[in-house]
Structures are given as C-alpha cells and as structure tokens.
GROMACS .gro file of C-alpha atoms in nm:
model
  341
    1UNK     CA    1  -0.011   0.008  -0.019
    2UNK     CA    2   0.330   0.221   0.087
    3UNK     CA    3   0.480   0.148  -0.200
    4UNK     CA    4   0.161   0.238  -0.469
    5UNK     CA    5   0.157   0.554  -0.275
    6UNK     CA    6   0.456   0.643  -0.299
    7UNK     CA    7   0.460   0.516  -0.701
    8UNK     CA    8   0.143   0.803  -0.705
    9UNK     CA    9   0.298   1.041  -0.481
   10UNK     CA   10  -0.007   1.035  -0.327
   11UNK     CA   11   0.221   0.993   0.008
   12UNK     CA   12   0.200   1.281   0.187
   13UNK     CA   13   0.394   1.183   0.524
   14UNK     CA   14   0.487   0.842   0.702
   15UNK     CA   15   0.595   0.792   1.070
   16UNK     CA   16   0.698   0.427   1.282
   17UNK     CA   17   0.529   0.413   1.545
   18UNK     CA   18   0.522   0.132   1.896
   19UNK     CA   19   0.141  -0.005   1.933
   20UNK     CA   20   0.097   0.004   2.312
   21UNK     CA   21   0.018  -0.424   2.378
   22UNK     CA   22  -0.230  -0.557   2.689
   23UNK     CA   23  -0.056  -0.703   3.030
   24UNK     CA   24  -0.148  -0.860   3.314
   25UNK     CA   25  -0.257  -0.619   3.588
   26UNK     CA   26  -0.104  -0.863   3.828
   27UNK     CA   27   0.205  -1.050   3.657
   28UNK     CA   28   0.273  -0.758   3.440
   29UNK     CA   29   0.322  -0.997   3.128
   30UNK     CA   30   0.249  -0.934   2.807
   31UNK     CA   31  -0.141  -1.142   2.706
   32UNK     CA   32  -0.189  -1.404   2.458
   33UNK     CA   33  -0.539  -1.380   2.314
   34UNK     CA   34  -0.677  -1.681   2.184
   35UNK     CA   35  -0.998  -1.778   2.045
   36UNK     CA   36  -1.104  -2.096   2.238
   37UNK     CA   37  -1.489  -2.272   2.267
   38UNK     CA   38  -1.563  -2.182   2.627
   39UNK     CA   39  -1.859  -2.327   2.850
   40UNK     CA   40  -2.109  -2.084   2.999
   41UNK     CA   41  -2.405  -1.998   3.291
   42UNK     CA   42  -2.647  -1.841   3.100
   43UNK     CA   43  -2.838  -1.561   3.325
   44UNK     CA   44  -3.158  -1.470   3.167
   45UNK     CA   45  -3.311  -1.811   3.060
   46UNK     CA   46  -3.649  -1.849   3.298
   47UNK     CA   47  -3.668  -2.009   3.603
   48UNK     CA   48  -3.874  -2.158   3.908
   49UNK     CA   49  -3.943  -2.008   4.187
   50UNK     CA   50  -3.625  -1.876   4.354
   51UNK     CA   51  -3.625  -1.905   4.730
   52UNK     CA   52  -3.833  -2.105   4.991
   53UNK     CA   53  -3.762  -1.824   5.249
   54UNK     CA   54  -3.981  -1.562   5.043
   55UNK     CA   55  -4.233  -1.764   4.763
   56UNK     CA   56  -4.429  -1.526   4.479
   57UNK     CA   57  -4.796  -1.427   4.556
   58UNK     CA   58  -4.980  -1.780   4.433
   59UNK     CA   59  -5.217  -1.775   4.211
   60UNK     CA   60  -5.519  -1.787   4.458
   61UNK     CA   61  -5.372  -1.482   4.626
   62UNK     CA   62  -5.329  -1.279   4.373
   63UNK     CA   63  -5.635  -1.432   4.139
   64UNK     CA   64  -5.349  -1.378   3.823
   65UNK     CA   65  -5.104  -1.661   3.715
   66UNK     CA   66  -4.738  -1.540   3.827
   67UNK     CA   67  -4.502  -1.427   3.523
   68UNK     CA   68  -4.196  -1.639   3.536
   69UNK     CA   69  -3.891  -1.480   3.594
   70UNK     CA   70  -3.549  -1.532   3.465
   71UNK     CA   71  -3.260  -1.629   3.655
   72UNK     CA   72  -3.125  -1.245   3.688
   73UNK     CA   73  -3.483  -1.117   3.803
   74UNK     CA   74  -3.468  -1.375   4.087
   75UNK     CA   75  -3.089  -1.284   4.161
   76UNK     CA   76  -3.214  -0.926   4.165
   77UNK     CA   77  -3.521  -1.025   4.407
   78UNK     CA   78  -3.301  -1.229   4.694
   79UNK     CA   79  -3.106  -0.930   4.683
   80UNK     CA   80  -3.375  -0.679   4.813
   81UNK     CA   81  -3.387  -0.966   5.082
   82UNK     CA   82  -3.013  -0.937   5.227
   83UNK     CA   83  -2.897  -0.683   5.508
   84UNK     CA   84  -2.616  -0.458   5.317
   85UNK     CA   85  -2.394  -0.276   5.526
   86UNK     CA   86  -2.317   0.034   5.457
   87UNK     CA   87  -2.662   0.047   5.293
   88UNK     CA   88  -2.432   0.148   4.942
   89UNK     CA   89  -2.387  -0.244   4.905
   90UNK     CA   90  -2.691  -0.308   4.756
   91UNK     CA   91  -2.636  -0.054   4.497
   92UNK     CA   92  -2.349  -0.165   4.422
   93UNK     CA   93  -2.433  -0.559   4.324
   94UNK     CA   94  -2.811  -0.472   4.197
   95UNK     CA   95  -2.609  -0.276   3.929
   96UNK     CA   96  -2.329  -0.516   3.890
   97UNK     CA   97  -2.609  -0.795   3.841
   98UNK     CA   98  -2.797  -0.595   3.591
   99UNK     CA   99  -2.532  -0.556   3.390
  100UNK     CA  100  -2.346  -0.888   3.380
  101UNK     CA  101  -2.321  -1.063   3.092
  102UNK     CA  102  -2.388  -1.470   3.120
  103UNK     CA  103  -2.137  -1.617   3.263
  104UNK     CA  104  -1.797  -1.753   3.167
  105UNK     CA  105  -1.679  -2.040   3.363
  106UNK     CA  106  -1.440  -2.195   3.164
  107UNK     CA  107  -1.063  -2.148   3.172
  108UNK     CA  108  -0.753  -2.273   2.979
  109UNK     CA  109  -0.524  -2.310   3.270
  110UNK     CA  110  -0.275  -2.647   3.377
  111UNK     CA  111  -0.426  -2.597   3.679
  112UNK     CA  112  -0.742  -2.598   3.901
  113UNK     CA  113  -1.047  -2.759   3.955
  114UNK     CA  114  -1.163  -2.945   3.615
  115UNK     CA  115  -1.481  -2.935   3.412
  116UNK     CA  116  -1.560  -3.244   3.372
  117UNK     CA  117  -1.701  -3.250   2.995
  118UNK     CA  118  -1.625  -3.499   2.768
  119UNK     CA  119  -1.647  -3.513   2.359
  120UNK     CA  120  -1.787  -3.746   2.105
  121UNK     CA  121  -1.643  -3.845   1.757
  122UNK     CA  122  -1.814  -3.584   1.583
  123UNK     CA  123  -1.671  -3.326   1.869
  124UNK     CA  124  -2.030  -3.271   2.040
  125UNK     CA  125  -1.983  -3.211   2.413
  126UNK     CA  126  -2.115  -3.445   2.670
  127UNK     CA  127  -2.201  -3.255   2.986
  128UNK     CA  128  -2.481  -3.511   3.193
  129UNK     CA  129  -2.561  -3.409   3.515
  130UNK     CA  130  -2.485  -3.803   3.685
  131UNK     CA  131  -2.157  -3.743   3.496
  132UNK     CA  132  -2.049  -3.442   3.726
  133UNK     CA  133  -2.227  -3.624   4.056
  134UNK     CA  134  -1.957  -3.959   3.943
  135UNK     CA  135  -1.708  -3.724   3.879
  136UNK     CA  136  -1.733  -3.551   4.234
  137UNK     CA  137  -1.706  -3.902   4.400
  138UNK     CA  138  -1.419  -3.992   4.206
  139UNK     CA  139  -1.237  -3.631   4.263
  140UNK     CA  140  -1.336  -3.636   4.695
  141UNK     CA  141  -1.148  -4.010   4.666
  142UNK     CA  142  -0.859  -3.903   4.465
  143UNK     CA  143  -0.840  -3.572   4.417
  144UNK     CA  144  -0.841  -3.311   4.141
  145UNK     CA  145  -0.562  -3.433   3.986
  146UNK     CA  146  -0.733  -3.739   3.920
  147UNK     CA  147  -0.875  -3.576   3.604
  148UNK     CA  148  -0.561  -3.479   3.457
  149UNK     CA  149  -0.400  -3.808   3.546
  150UNK     CA  150  -0.551  -4.068   3.395
  151UNK     CA  151  -0.697  -4.048   3.043
  152UNK     CA  152  -1.042  -4.023   2.878
  153UNK     CA  153  -1.055  -4.396   2.819
  154UNK     CA  154  -1.045  -4.446   3.190
  155UNK     CA  155  -1.272  -4.185   3.316
  156UNK     CA  156  -1.494  -4.244   3.052
  157UNK     CA  157  -1.501  -4.625   3.216
  158UNK     CA  158  -1.594  -4.480   3.594
  159UNK     CA  159  -1.774  -4.210   3.542
  160UNK     CA  160  -2.029  -4.345   3.251
  161UNK     CA  161  -2.366  -4.396   3.423
  162UNK     CA  162  -2.474  -4.706   3.376
  163UNK     CA  163  -2.766  -4.700   3.168
  164UNK     CA  164  -2.597  -4.491   2.927
  165UNK     CA  165  -2.733  -4.420   2.606
  166UNK     CA  166  -2.602  -4.188   2.473
  167UNK     CA  167  -2.251  -4.092   2.233
  168UNK     CA  168  -1.942  -4.262   2.322
  169UNK     CA  169  -1.659  -3.998   2.488
  170UNK     CA  170  -1.298  -3.975   2.247
  171UNK     CA  171  -1.174  -3.720   2.408
  172UNK     CA  172  -1.181  -3.494   2.795
  173UNK     CA  173  -1.177  -3.153   2.858
  174UNK     CA  174  -0.907  -3.015   2.930
  175UNK     CA  175  -1.022  -2.675   3.056
  176UNK     CA  176  -1.044  -2.574   3.444
  177UNK     CA  177  -1.325  -2.399   3.656
  178UNK     CA  178  -1.330  -2.016   3.682
  179UNK     CA  179  -1.193  -1.983   4.031
  180UNK     CA  180  -1.494  -1.813   4.125
  181UNK     CA  181  -1.643  -2.145   4.103
  182UNK     CA  182  -1.463  -2.272   4.368
  183UNK     CA  183  -1.500  -2.004   4.624
  184UNK     CA  184  -1.873  -1.911   4.554
  185UNK     CA  185  -1.951  -2.245   4.559
  186UNK     CA  186  -1.849  -2.274   4.992
  187UNK     CA  187  -2.257  -2.252   5.062
  188UNK     CA  188  -2.298  -2.619   5.016
  189UNK     CA  189  -1.904  -2.696   5.061
  190UNK     CA  190  -1.877  -2.527   5.400
  191UNK     CA  191  -2.215  -2.424   5.536
  192UNK     CA  192  -2.424  -2.691   5.446
  193UNK     CA  193  -2.168  -2.957   5.521
  194UNK     CA  194  -2.086  -2.905   5.870
  195UNK     CA  195  -2.277  -3.014   6.129
  196UNK     CA  196  -2.173  -2.710   6.400
  197UNK     CA  197  -2.298  -2.492   6.059
  198UNK     CA  198  -2.658  -2.610   6.194
  199UNK     CA  199  -2.669  -2.752   5.733
  200UNK     CA  200  -2.893  -3.071   5.898
  201UNK     CA  201  -3.152  -2.839   6.021
  202UNK     CA  202  -3.262  -2.840   5.571
  203UNK     CA  203  -3.120  -3.258   5.572
  204UNK     CA  204  -2.887  -3.086   5.244
  205UNK     CA  205  -2.652  -3.457   5.288
  206UNK     CA  206  -2.374  -3.445   5.389
  207UNK     CA  207  -2.152  -3.531   5.122
  208UNK     CA  208  -2.103  -3.351   4.765
  209UNK     CA  209  -2.254  -3.447   4.435
  210UNK     CA  210  -2.341  -3.780   4.539
  211UNK     CA  211  -2.698  -3.830   4.609
  212UNK     CA  212  -3.005  -3.881   4.356
  213UNK     CA  213  -3.201  -3.659   4.500
  214UNK     CA  214  -3.169  -3.254   4.472
  215UNK     CA  215  -3.127  -3.021   4.751
  216UNK     CA  216  -3.494  -2.974   4.957
  217UNK     CA  217  -3.680  -2.615   4.880
  218UNK     CA  218  -3.826  -2.666   5.215
  219UNK     CA  219  -3.714  -2.721   5.580
  220UNK     CA  220  -3.815  -3.122   5.768
  221UNK     CA  221  -4.094  -3.076   6.009
  222UNK     CA  222  -3.947  -2.892   6.289
  223UNK     CA  223  -3.678  -2.694   6.127
  224UNK     CA  224  -3.567  -2.337   6.018
  225UNK     CA  225  -3.566  -2.240   5.657
  226UNK     CA  226  -3.283  -2.051   5.702
  227UNK     CA  227  -3.109  -2.246   5.932
  228UNK     CA  228  -2.808  -2.291   5.685
  229UNK     CA  229  -2.697  -1.940   5.574
  230UNK     CA  230  -2.402  -1.769   5.697
  231UNK     CA  231  -2.494  -1.480   5.950
  232UNK     CA  232  -2.301  -1.218   5.763
  233UNK     CA  233  -1.996  -1.286   5.463
  234UNK     CA  234  -1.716  -1.006   5.498
  235UNK     CA  235  -1.483  -0.929   5.244
  236UNK     CA  236  -1.330  -0.581   5.030
  237UNK     CA  237  -1.552  -0.319   4.788
  238UNK     CA  238  -1.409  -0.471   4.535
  239UNK     CA  239  -1.660  -0.822   4.543
  240UNK     CA  240  -1.989  -0.725   4.452
  241UNK     CA  241  -1.880  -0.809   4.124
  242UNK     CA  242  -1.669  -1.141   4.293
  243UNK     CA  243  -1.760  -1.340   4.613
  244UNK     CA  244  -2.074  -1.152   4.724
  245UNK     CA  245  -2.184  -1.215   4.362
  246UNK     CA  246  -2.098  -1.558   4.276
  247UNK     CA  247  -2.135  -1.702   4.611
  248UNK     CA  248  -2.576  -1.530   4.604
  249UNK     CA  249  -2.543  -1.666   4.160
  250UNK     CA  250  -2.390  -2.054   4.313
  251UNK     CA  251  -2.657  -2.046   4.635
  252UNK     CA  252  -2.977  -1.942   4.427
  253UNK     CA  253  -2.945  -2.201   4.179
  254UNK     CA  254  -2.857  -2.534   4.359
  255UNK     CA  255  -2.973  -2.379   4.708
  256UNK     CA  256  -3.255  -2.141   4.624
  257UNK     CA  257  -3.153  -1.907   4.799
  258UNK     CA  258  -2.918  -1.624   4.912
  259UNK     CA  259  -2.558  -1.816   5.123
  260UNK     CA  260  -2.583  -1.522   5.339
  261UNK     CA  261  -2.811  -1.292   5.605
  262UNK     CA  262  -2.600  -0.989   5.584
  263UNK     CA  263  -2.363  -0.856   5.409
  264UNK     CA  264  -2.068  -0.630   5.499
  265UNK     CA  265  -1.804  -0.405   5.297
  266UNK     CA  266  -1.536  -0.311   5.426
  267UNK     CA  267  -1.247  -0.066   5.271
  268UNK     CA  268  -0.917  -0.133   5.114
  269UNK     CA  269  -0.553  -0.087   5.296
  270UNK     CA  270  -0.394   0.245   5.046
  271UNK     CA  271  -0.075   0.432   5.128
  272UNK     CA  272  -0.016   0.782   5.122
  273UNK     CA  273  -0.114   0.832   4.845
  274UNK     CA  274  -0.417   0.660   4.847
  275UNK     CA  275  -0.286   0.352   4.620
  276UNK     CA  276  -0.364  -0.022   4.759
  277UNK     CA  277  -0.147  -0.214   4.895
  278UNK     CA  278  -0.161  -0.506   4.684
  279UNK     CA  279   0.068  -0.844   4.704
  280UNK     CA  280   0.200  -0.790   4.358
  281UNK     CA  281   0.378  -0.473   4.436
  282UNK     CA  282   0.524  -0.598   4.790
  283UNK     CA  283   0.927  -0.730   4.742
  284UNK     CA  284   0.932  -0.471   4.465
  285UNK     CA  285   1.063  -0.232   4.624
  286UNK     CA  286   0.735  -0.063   4.698
  287UNK     CA  287   0.676  -0.211   4.961
  288UNK     CA  288   0.858  -0.377   5.250
  289UNK     CA  289   0.771  -0.693   5.227
  290UNK     CA  290   0.570  -0.874   5.455
  291UNK     CA  291   0.293  -0.639   5.514
  292UNK     CA  292   0.140  -0.817   5.796
  293UNK     CA  293   0.002  -0.712   6.131
  294UNK     CA  294   0.330  -0.857   6.299
  295UNK     CA  295   0.557  -0.645   6.079
  296UNK     CA  296   0.341  -0.337   6.300
  297UNK     CA  297   0.317  -0.455   6.576
  298UNK     CA  298   0.685  -0.529   6.573
  299UNK     CA  299   0.806  -0.193   6.507
  300UNK     CA  300   0.498  -0.025   6.733
  301UNK     CA  301   0.361  -0.245   6.969
  302UNK     CA  302   0.047  -0.419   6.986
  303UNK     CA  303  -0.161  -0.130   7.174
  304UNK     CA  304  -0.059   0.157   6.989
  305UNK     CA  305  -0.218  -0.133   6.671
  306UNK     CA  306  -0.442  -0.199   6.885
  307UNK     CA  307  -0.497   0.176   6.914
  308UNK     CA  308  -0.483   0.282   6.555
  309UNK     CA  309  -0.723  -0.038   6.416
  310UNK     CA  310  -0.994   0.053   6.686
  311UNK     CA  311  -1.005   0.467   6.524
  312UNK     CA  312  -1.001   0.365   6.158
  313UNK     CA  313  -1.359   0.384   6.004
  314UNK     CA  314  -1.342   0.020   5.818
  315UNK     CA  315  -1.629   0.139   5.596
  316UNK     CA  316  -1.402   0.361   5.387
  317UNK     CA  317  -1.038   0.232   5.273
  318UNK     CA  318  -0.766   0.288   5.522
  319UNK     CA  319  -0.467   0.505   5.464
  320UNK     CA  320  -0.145   0.335   5.652
  321UNK     CA  321   0.161   0.564   5.626
  322UNK     CA  322   0.427   0.665   5.916
  323UNK     CA  323   0.320   0.968   5.978
  324UNK     CA  324  -0.064   0.847   6.070
  325UNK     CA  325   0.041   0.554   6.267
  326UNK     CA  326   0.317   0.793   6.502
  327UNK     CA  327   0.017   1.040   6.567
  328UNK     CA  328  -0.162   0.727   6.602
  329UNK     CA  329   0.155   0.641   6.888
  330UNK     CA  330   0.168   0.986   7.064
  331UNK     CA  331  -0.208   1.004   7.108
  332UNK     CA  332  -0.128   0.716   7.304
  333UNK     CA  333   0.158   0.761   7.509
  334UNK     CA  334  -0.092   1.042   7.631
  335UNK     CA  335  -0.384   0.831   7.765
  336UNK     CA  336  -0.111   0.596   7.899
  337UNK     CA  337   0.035   0.888   8.128
  338UNK     CA  338  -0.326   1.045   8.173
  339UNK     CA  339  -0.383   0.701   8.348
  340UNK     CA  340  -0.059   0.706   8.531
  341UNK     CA  341  -0.107   0.998   8.682
   0.00000   0.00000   0.00000
C-alpha cells in the first residue's frame, strides 16, 4: 500500500510508531489472546421459584398466574432480602448483576478444578448431571489431579452412568473451572457440610454431589428454612463483582436462596498516596514485605496497633502510613500517661 502511494505521489507523510500491548495487571507480562470454545452459565433463562424463604404470591392470592422470572430477575429479588452494610452495597451489587453478561465458567489453565465434560467422535460435548456427580465422588476420593492423570478412556469407564444410551466419549475436556466457582460454592462446601453450622436443619446430605435427590427446598418438619445461610459475609468493596456475586448466583441456582443474611463491605488498606497496598507490589521495592499485622506490632507494639485499628472507619479505605501511626503513638502515650497520673 505504501509503495503504491509513493508511486502515485500520493503519500503525504510516513512515520513509524510502537503499538501499546495489553499486559496482565498482576504478573505484568504480555497477554496472549486465543479464540477458544467456552462454557457459559446463562443468566437470562426462565427458572422456577427462586427462594423458599420468601415465595411469590400464588394464583389464589392474586387471581392471576405469576409471570415467569429470569434467573437474573430472581437474583435481583434475592438481593433485596439481604441486609447490606453499608447500605450503598445493595446498589453496587444490583448494578453488577443487572449489567453482567452470561457467566463464562471455563478457563484454559494448567491448574485448577477440572470441568468434567467429554467429547464424542463428532466433537460434540457430553455434559450430564450424573457424570458430574460421579466425577465429584471420584475427585473427593482421589483429588482433582485424577482428571489430568487418567486418560479419557479410563475416566469414561469410571464415570459413565450405568444406563447411558448416548454417544461414547473419545476425548475429555482440558478446561478448568473459573476460580469464582470454587469460592462461590462455599455455601454448599462449608455451610451445608458442617454440623456445627446447622446445615442438618435443612436436610442436605453431608457428602458432595453423590446424592441422586435434589437439594430440598423446604425444611424438615420442625426445622427452620434459614438454618443454613451464614449470618455475615465479610469482604472488600471489589467483591460485589466477585465473591459476593458468585456466592449469590451459585447458591440461588443450587440451594434456592442467598447464602448470607448480611453482607458487610470494608475498604482497602491504602498507602499515603491512597493507592491500594497489593501483594504484587510487595518485594518490588514499593513496600517492605510482608505487609502483615506482625510486622507492625514488631515495630510499634500491639497496643498502638490496636488503638490505630479501633480509630479507623472500616467502611472507607484505611490509609496506612508512618506519619499516621506516629500520630496514633503520640495519642497512645498521652492516654497512658494520663491514666498513670
């Protein structure tokens, strides 16, 4: 093209320049883009009743048939049943759920929880509920590496349902699950599996996905419907698009309700320039490593650190700097001397 423009005396100007290239925000390395088939959870499909804790009106009560709601609409309705501290948290997570696309749950990594799917001779995927349950049992016994250690044929012989009438598998999926599936499923992996957390009041089997019976939507006789959700989920303000949301969506799909009664959001630890103190900056000359409570206690003493912590407003970002802790130390000495005399 440039040659033709020169020949025609139509090239006005030529200049070489460097293109910017996207880099990973954590590892600071270049990103490689690949076009890959992915697995998704559809967000806007119509589902049944979302929550047994607050059922929608029946046709007898309203005189009209209820309007079917999408999974997104059910999630937004469930958000209103949760207490959000500070109260602006409800607007943040609603905005995140309202604007989110379908959930891409597959990753092409060399580590992680395997996505238990197979492929037939035509390349069509095989993902069946009973196969997933069988895979859960196998992984519970041998760990998640068993999926990568065994061949597709070995896994298929172990996981294929006895009454399977579909196509035979010739290959296994090498995709791993989005890590938000791991942390987001803690309502079932932790809350419903530990007797001391009252999961038994809802009658959920203690084992993983091995039960053929669906999760109950009503409590047993004499039980309470809200016996299993956590009283409080606590995390940073970036988790309305992360853990808070993945926990809500997975629990709503699998358990019929939000996994928490209250969600408390705290600010971030930031430096004097109000920049987030992150792990990726530690050890690179930006911060002394490690940024832990023990490091501050060793330098300032436990009482000064306690006074500094108690003077902070957790709802906002907390500034950590030598100057601020020095002022708290002076206040501490003033209080101690006043109490002494």
